[in-house]
PDB file of C-alpha atoms in Angstrom:
ATOM      1  CA  MET A   1     -36.475  19.884 -19.705  1.00  0.00           C
ATOM      2  CA  ARG A   2     -34.568  21.036 -16.787  1.00  0.00           C
ATOM      3  CA  GLU A   3     -33.362  24.837 -16.393  1.00  0.00           C
ATOM      4  CA  LEU A   4     -29.878  25.478 -15.688  1.00  0.00           C
ATOM      5  CA  THR A   5     -28.791  29.136 -14.922  1.00  0.00           C
ATOM      6  CA  TYR A   6     -25.436  30.223 -16.412  1.00  0.00           C
ATOM      7  CA  VAL A   7     -23.529  32.770 -14.359  1.00  0.00           C
ATOM      8  CA  ARG A   8     -19.803  34.322 -15.705  1.00  0.00           C
ATOM      9  CA  ALA A   9     -18.265  35.394 -12.434  1.00  0.00           C
ATOM     10  CA  THR A  10     -16.144  38.681 -12.895  1.00  0.00           C
ATOM     11  CA  SER A  11     -14.295  38.003  -9.782  1.00  0.00           C
ATOM     12  CA  ALA A  12     -13.252  35.309  -7.449  1.00  0.00           C
ATOM     13  CA  ALA A  13     -14.960  36.913  -4.512  1.00  0.00           C
ATOM     14  CA  GLU A  14     -18.011  37.361  -6.909  1.00  0.00           C
ATOM     15  CA  ALA A  15     -17.632  33.643  -7.620  1.00  0.00           C
ATOM     16  CA  VAL A  16     -17.776  32.691  -4.285  1.00  0.00           C
ATOM     17  CA  ALA A  17     -20.653  34.692  -3.060  1.00  0.00           C
ATOM     18  CA  ALA A  18     -22.705  33.271  -5.833  1.00  0.00           C
ATOM     19  CA  VAL A  19     -21.950  29.240  -5.019  1.00  0.00           C
ATOM     20  CA  THR A  20     -22.160  29.877  -1.434  1.00  0.00           C
ATOM     21  CA  ALA A  21     -25.615  31.493  -1.648  1.00  0.00           C
ATOM     22  CA  ASP A  22     -27.110  28.518  -3.499  1.00  0.00           C
ATOM     23  CA  PRO A  23     -26.621  24.970  -2.536  1.00  0.00           C
ATOM     24  CA  HIS A  24     -27.298  23.966  -5.722  1.00  0.00           C
ATOM     25  CA  ALA A  25     -24.786  25.934  -7.611  1.00  0.00           C
ATOM     26  CA  ARG A  26     -21.590  24.547  -8.951  1.00  0.00           C
ATOM     27  CA  TYR A  27     -18.364  25.955 -10.477  1.00  0.00           C
ATOM     28  CA  LEU A  28     -17.312  25.514 -14.183  1.00  0.00           C
ATOM     29  CA  GLY A  29     -13.799  25.847 -14.922  1.00  0.00           C
ATOM     30  CA  GLY A  30     -12.209  23.597 -17.834  1.00  0.00           C
ATOM     31  CA  GLY A  31     -15.374  21.530 -18.043  1.00  0.00           C
ATOM     32  CA  THR A  32     -13.559  18.513 -18.759  1.00  0.00           C
ATOM     33  CA  ASN A  33     -14.974  16.269 -16.026  1.00  0.00           C
ATOM     34  CA  LEU A  34     -18.331  18.281 -14.942  1.00  0.00           C
ATOM     35  CA  VAL A  35     -19.633  18.378 -18.555  1.00  0.00           C
ATOM     36  CA  ASP A  36     -19.412  14.816 -18.901  1.00  0.00           C
ATOM     37  CA  HIS A  37     -21.131  14.211 -15.837  1.00  0.00           C
ATOM     38  CA  LEU A  38     -24.021  16.545 -16.958  1.00  0.00           C
ATOM     39  CA  LYS A  39     -24.419  14.334 -19.941  1.00  0.00           C
ATOM     40  CA  LEU A  40     -24.253  11.455 -18.001  1.00  0.00           C
ATOM     41  CA  GLY A  41     -26.942  12.320 -15.608  1.00  0.00           C
ATOM     42  CA  ILE A  42     -24.868  11.896 -12.755  1.00  0.00           C
ATOM     43  CA  ALA A  43     -24.691  15.753 -11.870  1.00  0.00           C
ATOM     44  CA  SER A  44     -27.630  18.066 -11.769  1.00  0.00           C
ATOM     45  CA  PRO A  45     -26.626  21.661 -10.619  1.00  0.00           C
ATOM     46  CA  GLU A  46     -29.196  24.583 -10.986  1.00  0.00           C
ATOM     47  CA  VAL A  47     -26.632  27.112 -11.456  1.00  0.00           C
ATOM     48  CA  LEU A  48     -23.289  26.972 -13.135  1.00  0.00           C
ATOM     49  CA  VAL A  49     -20.846  29.940 -11.902  1.00  0.00           C
ATOM     50  CA  ASP A  50     -18.200  30.226 -14.720  1.00  0.00           C
ATOM     51  CA  VAL A  51     -14.637  31.013 -13.239  1.00  0.00           C
ATOM     52  CA  SER A  52     -12.828  30.129 -16.258  1.00  0.00           C
ATOM     53  CA  ARG A  53     -12.040  33.545 -17.409  1.00  0.00           C
ATOM     54  CA  LEU A  54     -10.964  34.746 -13.847  1.00  0.00           C
ATOM     55  CA  PRO A  55      -7.257  36.046 -13.772  1.00  0.00           C
ATOM     56  CA  LEU A  56      -6.051  32.960 -12.228  1.00  0.00           C
ATOM     57  CA  ASP A  57      -3.960  31.581 -14.895  1.00  0.00           C
ATOM     58  CA  ALA A  58      -0.604  32.787 -14.271  1.00  0.00           C
ATOM     59  CA  VAL A  59       2.369  30.693 -12.907  1.00  0.00           C
ATOM     60  CA  GLU A  60       4.317  33.062 -10.707  1.00  0.00           C
ATOM     61  CA  GLU A  61       7.885  32.313  -9.141  1.00  0.00           C
ATOM     62  CA  THR A  62       7.984  33.031  -5.400  1.00  0.00           C
ATOM     63  CA  GLU A  63      10.668  33.321  -2.801  1.00  0.00           C
ATOM     64  CA  ARG A  64      10.294  29.802  -1.991  1.00  0.00           C
ATOM     65  CA  GLY A  65       9.029  28.141  -5.065  1.00  0.00           C
ATOM     66  CA  LEU A  66       6.098  28.358  -7.336  1.00  0.00           C
ATOM     67  CA  ARG A  67       2.362  29.807  -6.981  1.00  0.00           C
ATOM     68  CA  ILE A  68       0.110  28.045  -9.696  1.00  0.00           C
ATOM     69  CA  GLY A  69      -2.951  29.824 -10.426  1.00  0.00           C
ATOM     70  CA  ALA A  70      -6.216  27.665 -10.319  1.00  0.00           C
ATOM     71  CA  ALA A  71      -6.943  28.164 -14.055  1.00  0.00           C
ATOM     72  CA  VAL A  72      -3.487  27.374 -15.352  1.00  0.00           C
ATOM     73  CA  ARG A  73      -3.863  24.560 -18.048  1.00  0.00           C
ATOM     74  CA  ASN A  74      -2.352  21.078 -17.408  1.00  0.00           C
ATOM     75  CA  SER A  75      -0.432  21.517 -20.648  1.00  0.00           C
ATOM     76  CA  ASP A  76       0.855  24.898 -20.070  1.00  0.00           C
ATOM     77  CA  LEU A  77       1.861  23.665 -16.392  1.00  0.00           C
ATOM     78  CA  ALA A  78       3.798  20.627 -17.615  1.00  0.00           C
ATOM     79  CA  ALA A  79       5.651  22.595 -20.192  1.00  0.00           C
ATOM     80  CA  HIS A  80       6.444  25.581 -17.756  1.00  0.00           C
ATOM     81  CA  PRO A  81      10.499  25.757 -17.383  1.00  0.00           C
ATOM     82  CA  LEU A  82      10.553  26.139 -13.904  1.00  0.00           C
ATOM     83  CA  VAL A  83       8.122  22.998 -13.520  1.00  0.00           C
ATOM     84  CA  ARG A  84      10.392  20.888 -15.460  1.00  0.00           C
ATOM     85  CA  THR A  85      13.565  21.817 -13.551  1.00  0.00           C
ATOM     86  CA  ASP A  86      12.496  22.521 -10.047  1.00  0.00           C
ATOM     87  CA  PHE A  87       9.506  19.861  -9.674  1.00  0.00           C
ATOM     88  CA  PRO A  88       9.949  17.328 -12.495  1.00  0.00           C
ATOM     89  CA  ALA A  89       7.578  15.070 -11.097  1.00  0.00           C
ATOM     90  CA  LEU A  90       4.814  17.460 -11.621  1.00  0.00           C
ATOM     91  CA  SER A  91       5.606  17.868 -15.355  1.00  0.00           C
ATOM     92  CA  ARG A  92       5.768  14.033 -15.754  1.00  0.00           C
ATOM     93  CA  ALA A  93       2.457  13.164 -13.730  1.00  0.00           C
ATOM     94  CA  LEU A  94       0.776  15.927 -15.789  1.00  0.00           C
ATOM     95  CA  LEU A  95       1.944  14.617 -19.082  1.00  0.00           C
ATOM     96  CA  SER A  96       0.856  11.002 -18.211  1.00  0.00           C
ATOM     97  CA  GLY A  97      -2.567  12.141 -17.840  1.00  0.00           C
ATOM     98  CA  ALA A  98      -5.535  12.125 -20.305  1.00  0.00           C
ATOM     99  CA  SER A  99      -4.864  13.372 -23.857  1.00  0.00           C
ATOM    100  CA  GLY A 100      -3.297  16.216 -25.135  1.00  0.00           C
ATOM    101  CA  GLN A 101      -6.773  17.723 -26.271  1.00  0.00           C
ATOM    102  CA  ILE A 102      -7.893  17.348 -22.744  1.00  0.00           C
ATOM    103  CA  ARG A 103      -4.531  18.663 -21.026  1.00  0.00           C
ATOM    104  CA  ASN A 104      -5.194  21.888 -23.229  1.00  0.00           C
ATOM    105  CA  GLN A 105      -8.494  22.465 -21.575  1.00  0.00           C
ATOM    106  CA  ALA A 106      -8.307  20.991 -18.001  1.00  0.00           C
ATOM    107  CA  THR A 107      -7.230  23.280 -15.567  1.00  0.00           C
ATOM    108  CA  THR A 108      -4.940  22.836 -11.953  1.00  0.00           C
ATOM    109  CA  ALA A 109      -7.977  23.347  -9.737  1.00  0.00           C
ATOM    110  CA  GLY A 110     -10.324  21.132 -11.911  1.00  0.00           C
ATOM    111  CA  ASN A 111      -7.657  18.342 -11.985  1.00  0.00           C
ATOM    112  CA  LEU A 112      -7.743  18.234  -8.277  1.00  0.00           C
ATOM    113  CA  LEU A 113     -11.421  18.282  -7.799  1.00  0.00           C
ATOM    114  CA  GLN A 114     -12.092  15.507 -10.741  1.00  0.00           C
ATOM    115  CA  ARG A 115     -14.310  12.817  -9.315  1.00  0.00           C
ATOM    116  CA  THR A 116     -13.803   9.038  -9.475  1.00  0.00           C
ATOM    117  CA  ARG A 117     -13.860   7.175 -13.033  1.00  0.00           C
ATOM    118  CA  CYS A 118     -15.355   3.922 -10.830  1.00  0.00           C
ATOM    119  CA  VAL A 119     -17.510   2.506 -13.786  1.00  0.00           C
ATOM    120  CA  TYR A 120     -20.534   2.089 -11.367  1.00  0.00           C
ATOM    121  CA  PHE A 121     -20.407   6.002 -10.237  1.00  0.00           C
ATOM    122  CA  GLN A 122     -20.511   6.835 -13.959  1.00  0.00           C
ATOM    123  CA  ASP A 123     -23.392   4.657 -14.520  1.00  0.00           C
ATOM    124  CA  ALA A 124     -26.513   6.156 -13.152  1.00  0.00           C
ATOM    125  CA  SER A 125     -28.498   3.073 -13.388  1.00  0.00           C
ATOM    126  CA  THR A 126     -26.378   1.309 -10.884  1.00  0.00           C
ATOM    127  CA  PRO A 127     -26.149   1.612  -7.186  1.00  0.00           C
ATOM    128  CA  CYS A 128     -23.498   3.821  -5.774  1.00  0.00           C
ATOM    129  CA  ASN A 129     -22.980   5.189  -2.478  1.00  0.00           C
ATOM    130  CA  LYS A 130     -20.681   7.750  -4.001  1.00  0.00           C
ATOM    131  CA  ARG A 131     -23.211   9.202  -6.453  1.00  0.00           C
ATOM    132  CA  GLU A 132     -26.549   8.577  -4.213  1.00  0.00           C
ATOM    133  CA  PRO A 133     -25.908   7.999  -0.610  1.00  0.00           C
ATOM    134  CA  GLY A 134     -27.284   4.886   1.077  1.00  0.00           C
ATOM    135  CA  SER A 135     -27.987   3.391  -1.977  1.00  0.00           C
ATOM    136  CA  GLY A 136     -25.066   0.745  -1.890  1.00  0.00           C
ATOM    137  CA  CYS A 137     -21.611  -0.191  -3.574  1.00  0.00           C
ATOM    138  CA  SER A 138     -21.811  -2.090  -7.001  1.00  0.00           C
ATOM    139  CA  ALA A 139     -18.182  -2.187  -6.948  1.00  0.00           C
ATOM    140  CA  LEU A 140     -17.860  -4.404  -3.914  1.00  0.00           C
ATOM    141  CA  GLU A 141     -19.165  -7.504  -5.909  1.00  0.00           C
ATOM    142  CA  GLY A 142     -18.621  -6.245  -9.492  1.00  0.00           C
ATOM    143  CA  TYR A 143     -15.571  -5.225 -11.766  1.00  0.00           C
ATOM    144  CA  GLY A 144     -12.870  -4.416  -9.323  1.00  0.00           C
ATOM    145  CA  ARG A 145      -9.747  -3.897 -11.346  1.00  0.00           C
ATOM    146  CA  TYR A 146      -9.234  -0.151 -10.443  1.00  0.00           C
ATOM    147  CA  ASN A 147     -10.532  -0.908  -7.011  1.00  0.00           C
ATOM    148  CA  ALA A 148      -8.514   0.836  -3.531  1.00  0.00           C
ATOM    149  CA  VAL A 149      -6.327  -1.446  -1.654  1.00  0.00           C
ATOM    150  CA  LEU A 150      -5.734   1.224   1.002  1.00  0.00           C
ATOM    151  CA  GLY A 151      -8.448   3.274   3.167  1.00  0.00           C
ATOM    152  CA  ALA A 152     -11.473   2.040   1.562  1.00  0.00           C
ATOM    153  CA  SER A 153     -14.658   1.261   3.414  1.00  0.00           C
ATOM    154  CA  GLU A 154     -17.889  -0.935   3.106  1.00  0.00           C
ATOM    155  CA  SER A 155     -19.308   2.093   1.556  1.00  0.00           C
ATOM    156  CA  CYS A 156     -16.688   2.772  -1.108  1.00  0.00           C
ATOM    157  CA  VAL A 157     -13.822   1.211  -2.481  1.00  0.00           C
ATOM    158  CA  THR A 158     -13.182   3.470  -5.422  1.00  0.00           C
ATOM    159  CA  THR A 159      -9.812   5.366  -6.203  1.00  0.00           C
ATOM    160  CA  HIS A 160      -8.811   9.016  -6.898  1.00  0.00           C
ATOM    161  CA  PRO A 161      -8.153   9.373 -10.608  1.00  0.00           C
ATOM    162  CA  SER A 162      -5.496  12.236 -10.597  1.00  0.00           C
ATOM    163  CA  ASP A 163      -2.010  11.885 -11.573  1.00  0.00           C
ATOM    164  CA  MET A 164      -0.970  15.557 -11.165  1.00  0.00           C
ATOM    165  CA  ALA A 165      -2.496  15.205  -7.068  1.00  0.00           C
ATOM    166  CA  VAL A 166      -0.201  12.391  -6.527  1.00  0.00           C
ATOM    167  CA  ALA A 167       2.872  14.382  -7.737  1.00  0.00           C
ATOM    168  CA  MET A 168       1.647  17.412  -5.568  1.00  0.00           C
ATOM    169  CA  SER A 169       1.301  15.077  -2.459  1.00  0.00           C
ATOM    170  CA  ALA A 170       5.019  14.102  -2.861  1.00  0.00           C
ATOM    171  CA  LEU A 171       5.952  17.726  -3.552  1.00  0.00           C
ATOM    172  CA  ASP A 172       4.292  18.702  -0.253  1.00  0.00           C
ATOM    173  CA  ALA A 173       1.926  21.197  -2.073  1.00  0.00           C
ATOM    174  CA  ASP A 174      -0.441  23.907  -0.225  1.00  0.00           C
ATOM    175  CA  VAL A 175      -3.842  24.541  -1.737  1.00  0.00           C
ATOM    176  CA  VAL A 176      -4.981  28.000  -1.545  1.00  0.00           C
ATOM    177  CA  VAL A 177      -8.619  28.351  -0.885  1.00  0.00           C
ATOM    178  CA  LEU A 178     -10.988  31.401  -0.907  1.00  0.00           C
ATOM    179  CA  GLY A 179     -14.287  31.291   1.083  1.00  0.00           C
ATOM    180  CA  PRO A 180     -16.980  33.604   2.328  1.00  0.00           C
ATOM    181  CA  ASP A 181     -14.806  34.026   5.450  1.00  0.00           C
ATOM    182  CA  GLY A 182     -11.408  34.844   3.418  1.00  0.00           C
ATOM    183  CA  GLU A 183      -8.402  32.926   2.247  1.00  0.00           C
ATOM    184  CA  ARG A 184      -6.857  29.941   3.999  1.00  0.00           C
ATOM    185  CA  ARG A 185      -4.199  27.238   2.881  1.00  0.00           C
ATOM    186  CA  VAL A 186      -4.811  23.441   3.011  1.00  0.00           C
ATOM    187  CA  ALA A 187      -2.054  20.983   2.686  1.00  0.00           C
ATOM    188  CA  LEU A 188      -2.786  18.821  -0.312  1.00  0.00           C
ATOM    189  CA  ASP A 189      -2.641  15.825   2.140  1.00  0.00           C
ATOM    190  CA  ASP A 190      -5.682  17.365   4.015  1.00  0.00           C
ATOM    191  CA  LEU A 191      -7.526  18.293   0.669  1.00  0.00           C
ATOM    192  CA  HIS A 192      -8.869  14.990  -0.287  1.00  0.00           C
ATOM    193  CA  ARG A 193     -10.362  12.391   2.161  1.00  0.00           C
ATOM    194  CA  LEU A 194     -10.971   8.984   2.673  1.00  0.00           C
ATOM    195  CA  PRO A 195     -14.382   7.405   1.939  1.00  0.00           C
ATOM    196  CA  GLY A 196     -15.637   6.493   5.452  1.00  0.00           C
ATOM    197  CA  ALA A 197     -19.539   6.533   5.630  1.00  0.00           C
ATOM    198  CA  HIS A 198     -19.559   9.492   3.316  1.00  0.00           C
ATOM    199  CA  PRO A 199     -18.149   8.639   0.045  1.00  0.00           C
ATOM    200  CA  GLU A 200     -19.963  11.199  -1.578  1.00  0.00           C
ATOM    201  CA  ARG A 201     -17.617  13.872   0.111  1.00  0.00           C
ATOM    202  CA  ASP A 202     -14.554  13.883  -2.088  1.00  0.00           C
ATOM    203  CA  THR A 203     -12.454  16.733  -0.258  1.00  0.00           C
ATOM    204  CA  THR A 204     -12.849  18.643   3.156  1.00  0.00           C
ATOM    205  CA  LEU A 205     -13.711  21.820   1.221  1.00  0.00           C
ATOM    206  CA  ALA A 206     -16.859  23.401   2.236  1.00  0.00           C
ATOM    207  CA  HIS A 207     -19.692  24.289  -0.276  1.00  0.00           C
ATOM    208  CA  GLY A 208     -18.624  27.581  -1.956  1.00  0.00           C
ATOM    209  CA  GLU A 209     -15.062  27.347  -1.300  1.00  0.00           C
ATOM    210  CA  LEU A 210     -13.085  28.099  -4.210  1.00  0.00           C
ATOM    211  CA  ILE A 211      -9.368  26.892  -5.159  1.00  0.00           C
ATOM    212  CA  THR A 212      -7.723  29.850  -6.457  1.00  0.00           C
ATOM    213  CA  ALA A 213      -3.769  28.677  -6.440  1.00  0.00           C
ATOM    214  CA  VAL A 214      -1.223  25.666  -5.361  1.00  0.00           C
ATOM    215  CA  GLU A 215       1.966  26.905  -3.877  1.00  0.00           C
ATOM    216  CA  LEU A 216       4.898  24.723  -4.240  1.00  0.00           C
ATOM    217  CA  THR A 217       8.094  24.897  -2.375  1.00  0.00           C
ATOM    218  CA  ARG A 218      11.367  23.870  -4.056  1.00  0.00           C
ATOM    219  CA  SER A 219      13.981  22.011  -2.329  1.00  0.00           C
ATOM    220  CA  PRO A 220      17.014  19.462  -3.406  1.00  0.00           C
ATOM    221  CA  ALA A 221      14.432  16.516  -2.911  1.00  0.00           C
ATOM    222  CA  THR A 222      11.522  18.153  -5.426  1.00  0.00           C
ATOM    223  CA  ARG A 223      14.307  18.812  -7.920  1.00  0.00           C
ATOM    224  CA  THR A 224      15.206  15.214  -8.074  1.00  0.00           C
ATOM    225  CA  SER A 225      11.713  14.049  -8.380  1.00  0.00           C
ATOM    226  CA  THR A 226       9.734  11.838 -10.691  1.00  0.00           C
ATOM    227  CA  TYR A 227       6.554  10.025 -11.454  1.00  0.00           C
ATOM    228  CA  GLU A 228       5.989   6.692 -12.880  1.00  0.00           C
ATOM    229  CA  LYS A 229       2.636   5.100 -13.960  1.00  0.00           C
ATOM    230  CA  ALA A 230       1.523   1.674 -14.855  1.00  0.00           C
ATOM    231  CA  ARG A 231      -1.607   1.370 -16.809  1.00  0.00           C
ATOM    232  CA  ASP A 232      -3.595  -0.922 -19.224  1.00  0.00           C
ATOM    233  CA  ARG A 233      -2.359   1.019 -22.428  1.00  0.00           C
ATOM    234  CA  ALA A 234       0.421   3.291 -23.034  1.00  0.00           C
ATOM    235  CA  SER A 235      -1.784   6.448 -23.089  1.00  0.00           C
ATOM    236  CA  TYR A 236      -5.064   7.855 -22.140  1.00  0.00           C
ATOM    237  CA  ALA A 237      -5.869   5.674 -19.238  1.00  0.00           C
ATOM    238  CA  PHE A 238      -6.025   5.922 -15.615  1.00  0.00           C
ATOM    239  CA  ALA A 239      -3.327   4.371 -13.241  1.00  0.00           C
ATOM    240  CA  LEU A 240      -3.719   0.966 -12.200  1.00  0.00           C
ATOM    241  CA  VAL A 241      -1.184   2.170  -9.713  1.00  0.00           C
ATOM    242  CA  SER A 242       1.372   5.092  -9.937  1.00  0.00           C
ATOM    243  CA  VAL A 243       4.236   6.694  -7.627  1.00  0.00           C
ATOM    244  CA  ALA A 244       5.676  10.108  -7.103  1.00  0.00           C
ATOM    245  CA  VAL A 245       9.220  10.290  -5.613  1.00  0.00           C
ATOM    246  CA  ALA A 246      11.182  13.033  -4.247  1.00  0.00           C
ATOM    247  CA  LEU A 247      14.446  12.165  -3.037  1.00  0.00           C
ATOM    248  CA  ASP A 248      17.795  13.675  -1.597  1.00  0.00           C
ATOM    249  CA  VAL A 249      20.570  11.718  -0.895  1.00  0.00           C
ATOM    250  CA  VAL A 250      23.650  13.122   0.841  1.00  0.00           C
ATOM    251  CA  ASP A 251      26.973  11.358   1.445  1.00  0.00           C
ATOM    252  CA  GLY A 252      25.101   8.064   0.428  1.00  0.00           C
ATOM    253  CA  GLU A 253      22.275   8.350   3.000  1.00  0.00           C
ATOM    254  CA  VAL A 254      18.813   9.621   2.432  1.00  0.00           C
ATOM    255  CA  ALA A 255      18.341  13.068   3.805  1.00  0.00           C
ATOM    256  CA  ASP A 256      14.899  13.588   2.261  1.00  0.00           C
ATOM    257  CA  VAL A 257      12.500  11.422   0.609  1.00  0.00           C
ATOM    258  CA  ARG A 258       8.794  11.716   0.029  1.00  0.00           C
ATOM    259  CA  ILE A 259       6.468   8.918  -1.445  1.00  0.00           C
ATOM    260  CA  ALA A 260       2.894   9.163  -2.957  1.00  0.00           C
ATOM    261  CA  TRP A 261       0.882   6.609  -4.430  1.00  0.00           C
ATOM    262  CA  GLY A 262      -1.908   6.720  -6.993  1.00  0.00           C
ATOM    263  CA  GLY A 263      -4.616   4.300  -8.004  1.00  0.00           C
ATOM    264  CA  VAL A 264      -4.627   2.408  -4.585  1.00  0.00           C
ATOM    265  CA  ALA A 265      -6.810   4.701  -2.476  1.00  0.00           C
ATOM    266  CA  HIS A 266      -9.820   7.440  -2.424  1.00  0.00           C
ATOM    267  CA  LYS A 267      -7.192   9.918  -2.251  1.00  0.00           C
ATOM    268  CA  PRO A 268      -3.458  10.437  -3.212  1.00  0.00           C
ATOM    269  CA  TRP A 269      -1.805   8.155  -0.360  1.00  0.00           C
ATOM    270  CA  ARG A 270       1.448   9.592   1.099  1.00  0.00           C
ATOM    271  CA  ALA A 271       3.414   6.724   2.198  1.00  0.00           C
ATOM    272  CA  ARG A 272       4.805   8.195   5.261  1.00  0.00           C
ATOM    273  CA  THR A 273       5.599   4.843   7.194  1.00  0.00           C
ATOM    274  CA  ALA A 274       7.866   3.769   4.016  1.00  0.00           C
ATOM    275  CA  GLU A 275       9.425   7.220   4.334  1.00  0.00           C
ATOM    276  CA  SER A 276      10.169   7.171   7.939  1.00  0.00           C
ATOM    277  CA  LEU A 277      12.106   3.994   7.304  1.00  0.00           C
ATOM    278  CA  LEU A 278      14.169   5.120   4.396  1.00  0.00           C
ATOM    279  CA  ARG A 279      15.317   8.221   5.902  1.00  0.00           C
ATOM    280  CA  GLY A 280      18.940   8.216   7.120  1.00  0.00           C
ATOM    281  CA  GLY A 281      20.212   5.291   5.465  1.00  0.00           C
ATOM    282  CA  GLY A 282      21.729   4.111   2.196  1.00  0.00           C
ATOM    283  CA  LEU A 283      19.465   2.610  -0.578  1.00  0.00           C
ATOM    284  CA  ASP A 284      19.298  -0.753  -1.949  1.00  0.00           C
ATOM    285  CA  GLU A 285      16.370  -2.617  -3.668  1.00  0.00           C
ATOM    286  CA  GLN A 286      15.673  -4.650  -0.524  1.00  0.00           C
ATOM    287  CA  ARG A 287      15.716  -1.642   1.809  1.00  0.00           C
ATOM    288  CA  VAL A 288      13.220  -0.079  -0.358  1.00  0.00           C
ATOM    289  CA  ARG A 289      10.940  -3.184  -0.773  1.00  0.00           C
ATOM    290  CA  ASP A 290      10.937  -3.982   2.882  1.00  0.00           C
ATOM    291  CA  ALA A 291       9.790  -0.299   3.846  1.00  0.00           C
ATOM    292  CA  VAL A 292       6.988  -0.356   1.141  1.00  0.00           C
ATOM    293  CA  ALA A 293       5.946  -3.849   2.638  1.00  0.00           C
ATOM    294  CA  GLU A 294       5.580  -1.881   5.944  1.00  0.00           C
ATOM    295  CA  GLU A 295       3.354   0.568   4.394  1.00  0.00           C
ATOM    296  CA  LEU A 296       1.289  -2.018   2.807  1.00  0.00           C
ATOM    297  CA  ARG A 297       0.603  -4.017   6.057  1.00  0.00           C
ATOM    298  CA  ALA A 298      -2.720  -2.211   6.201  1.00  0.00           C
ATOM    299  CA  SER A 299      -3.488  -3.125   2.613  1.00  0.00           C
ATOM    300  CA  GLU A 300      -6.749  -5.042   1.638  1.00  0.00           C
ATOM    301  CA  THR A 301      -6.763  -6.988  -1.513  1.00  0.00           C
ATOM    302  CA  GLY A 302      -9.151  -9.299  -3.629  1.00  0.00           C
ATOM    303  CA  LEU A 303      -9.044 -11.555  -6.648  1.00  0.00           C
ATOM    304  CA  ASP A 304      -9.183  -8.275  -9.077  1.00  0.00           C
ATOM    305  CA  THR A 305      -6.915  -6.342  -6.928  1.00  0.00           C
ATOM    306  CA  ALA A 306      -4.019  -8.556  -5.597  1.00  0.00           C
ATOM    307  CA  PHE A 307      -2.037  -7.677  -8.604  1.00  0.00           C
ATOM    308  CA  LYS A 308      -1.437  -4.294  -7.112  1.00  0.00           C
ATOM    309  CA  VAL A 309       0.799  -4.808  -4.113  1.00  0.00           C
ATOM    310  CA  PRO A 310       3.967  -6.424  -6.148  1.00  0.00           C
ATOM    311  CA  MET A 311       3.022  -4.055  -8.967  1.00  0.00           C
ATOM    312  CA  LEU A 312       3.252  -0.840  -6.575  1.00  0.00           C
ATOM    313  CA  THR A 313       6.270  -2.605  -4.856  1.00  0.00           C
ATOM    314  CA  GLY A 314       7.997  -2.957  -7.912  1.00  0.00           C
ATOM    315  CA  ILE A 315       7.214   0.285  -9.492  1.00  0.00           C
ATOM    316  CA  THR A 316       8.243   2.192  -6.274  1.00  0.00           C
ATOM    317  CA  ALA A 317      11.668   0.636  -5.976  1.00  0.00           C
ATOM    318  CA  ARG A 318      12.302   1.297  -9.512  1.00  0.00           C
ATOM    319  CA  ALA A 319      11.542   4.847  -9.076  1.00  0.00           C
ATOM    320  CA  VAL A 320      13.500   5.452  -5.933  1.00  0.00           C
ATOM    321  CA  LEU A 321      16.615   3.662  -7.093  1.00  0.00           C
ATOM    322  CA  ARG A 322      16.658   5.393 -10.536  1.00  0.00           C
ATOM    323  CA  LEU A 323      16.416   8.800  -8.547  1.00  0.00           C
ATOM    324  CA  ALA A 324      19.397   7.449  -6.111  1.00  0.00           C
ATOM    325  CA  GLY A 325      21.398   7.008  -9.046  1.00  0.00           C
ATOM    326  CA  ALA A 326      20.787  10.643 -10.232  1.00  0.00           C
ATOM    327  CA  THR A 327      21.377  12.351  -6.891  1.00  0.00           C
ATOM    328  CA  ARG A 328      24.988  13.355  -5.637  1.00  0.00           C
TER     329      ARG A 328
END
């Protein structure tokens, strides 16, 4: 039997020092993803540093918006009054993810750092570059309904599973990170990475860096925001495609719009081309569909994923136009 050392950190700095010192150490938060991987034999840390009892479980109102502690449970965050009023897309995204039992256990930081649910990644008997670099990608010729259509590589075609991260991308969240050299902030769009030749790296964080909080800035657009998700069943299913939209329309013209997609790439995909085409004019369905089509020019689909382009176009148009009807 393989030995596993358990350490309960008493401070964030202590946790960072413990993981930084050992390349085989991992953080343990809510455990809803890592514990599964331990059972499946696709994660094998030698040291687990438990950060679940650190005082990082508060949602605090700031001058600009909210500071969300890394250990805030997904269910608590979804129900927070200021999240529901000032960032409704975040509440909707959280409530569309997993099950009530998992949301009661999962944490903000853990949700951001969860790994793909690609069936080949989770099956240790199959080749997977993300699990074992250089072994190959079984999803290229295998079951591909959940594969990426944007930003994929020959090494990996998987997608990021988080609903919450897609909403936070559209809300322009900043992630607060503590490392051995101190604290820094990372824009959420810069936290996750495309696979390239190294799909085993999910994020831009260095080993030992610990997410301590996420910061959100409120604005008219964040208050008029939403999240919509298309999936194979009504609950407890990952997104085939999803969209988060934040929108501000003033005097009939788009003053601010932010669009992020899930289920289509190795990371939450910020549709900045579509956003730039929609700013400064009025809204109708054809204009939204044209903007989405420009964003999707770079998409690559196969027989299993061709449905994602029209599905994503339709769900995005519906979300934007619904919000436009709700804005002044």
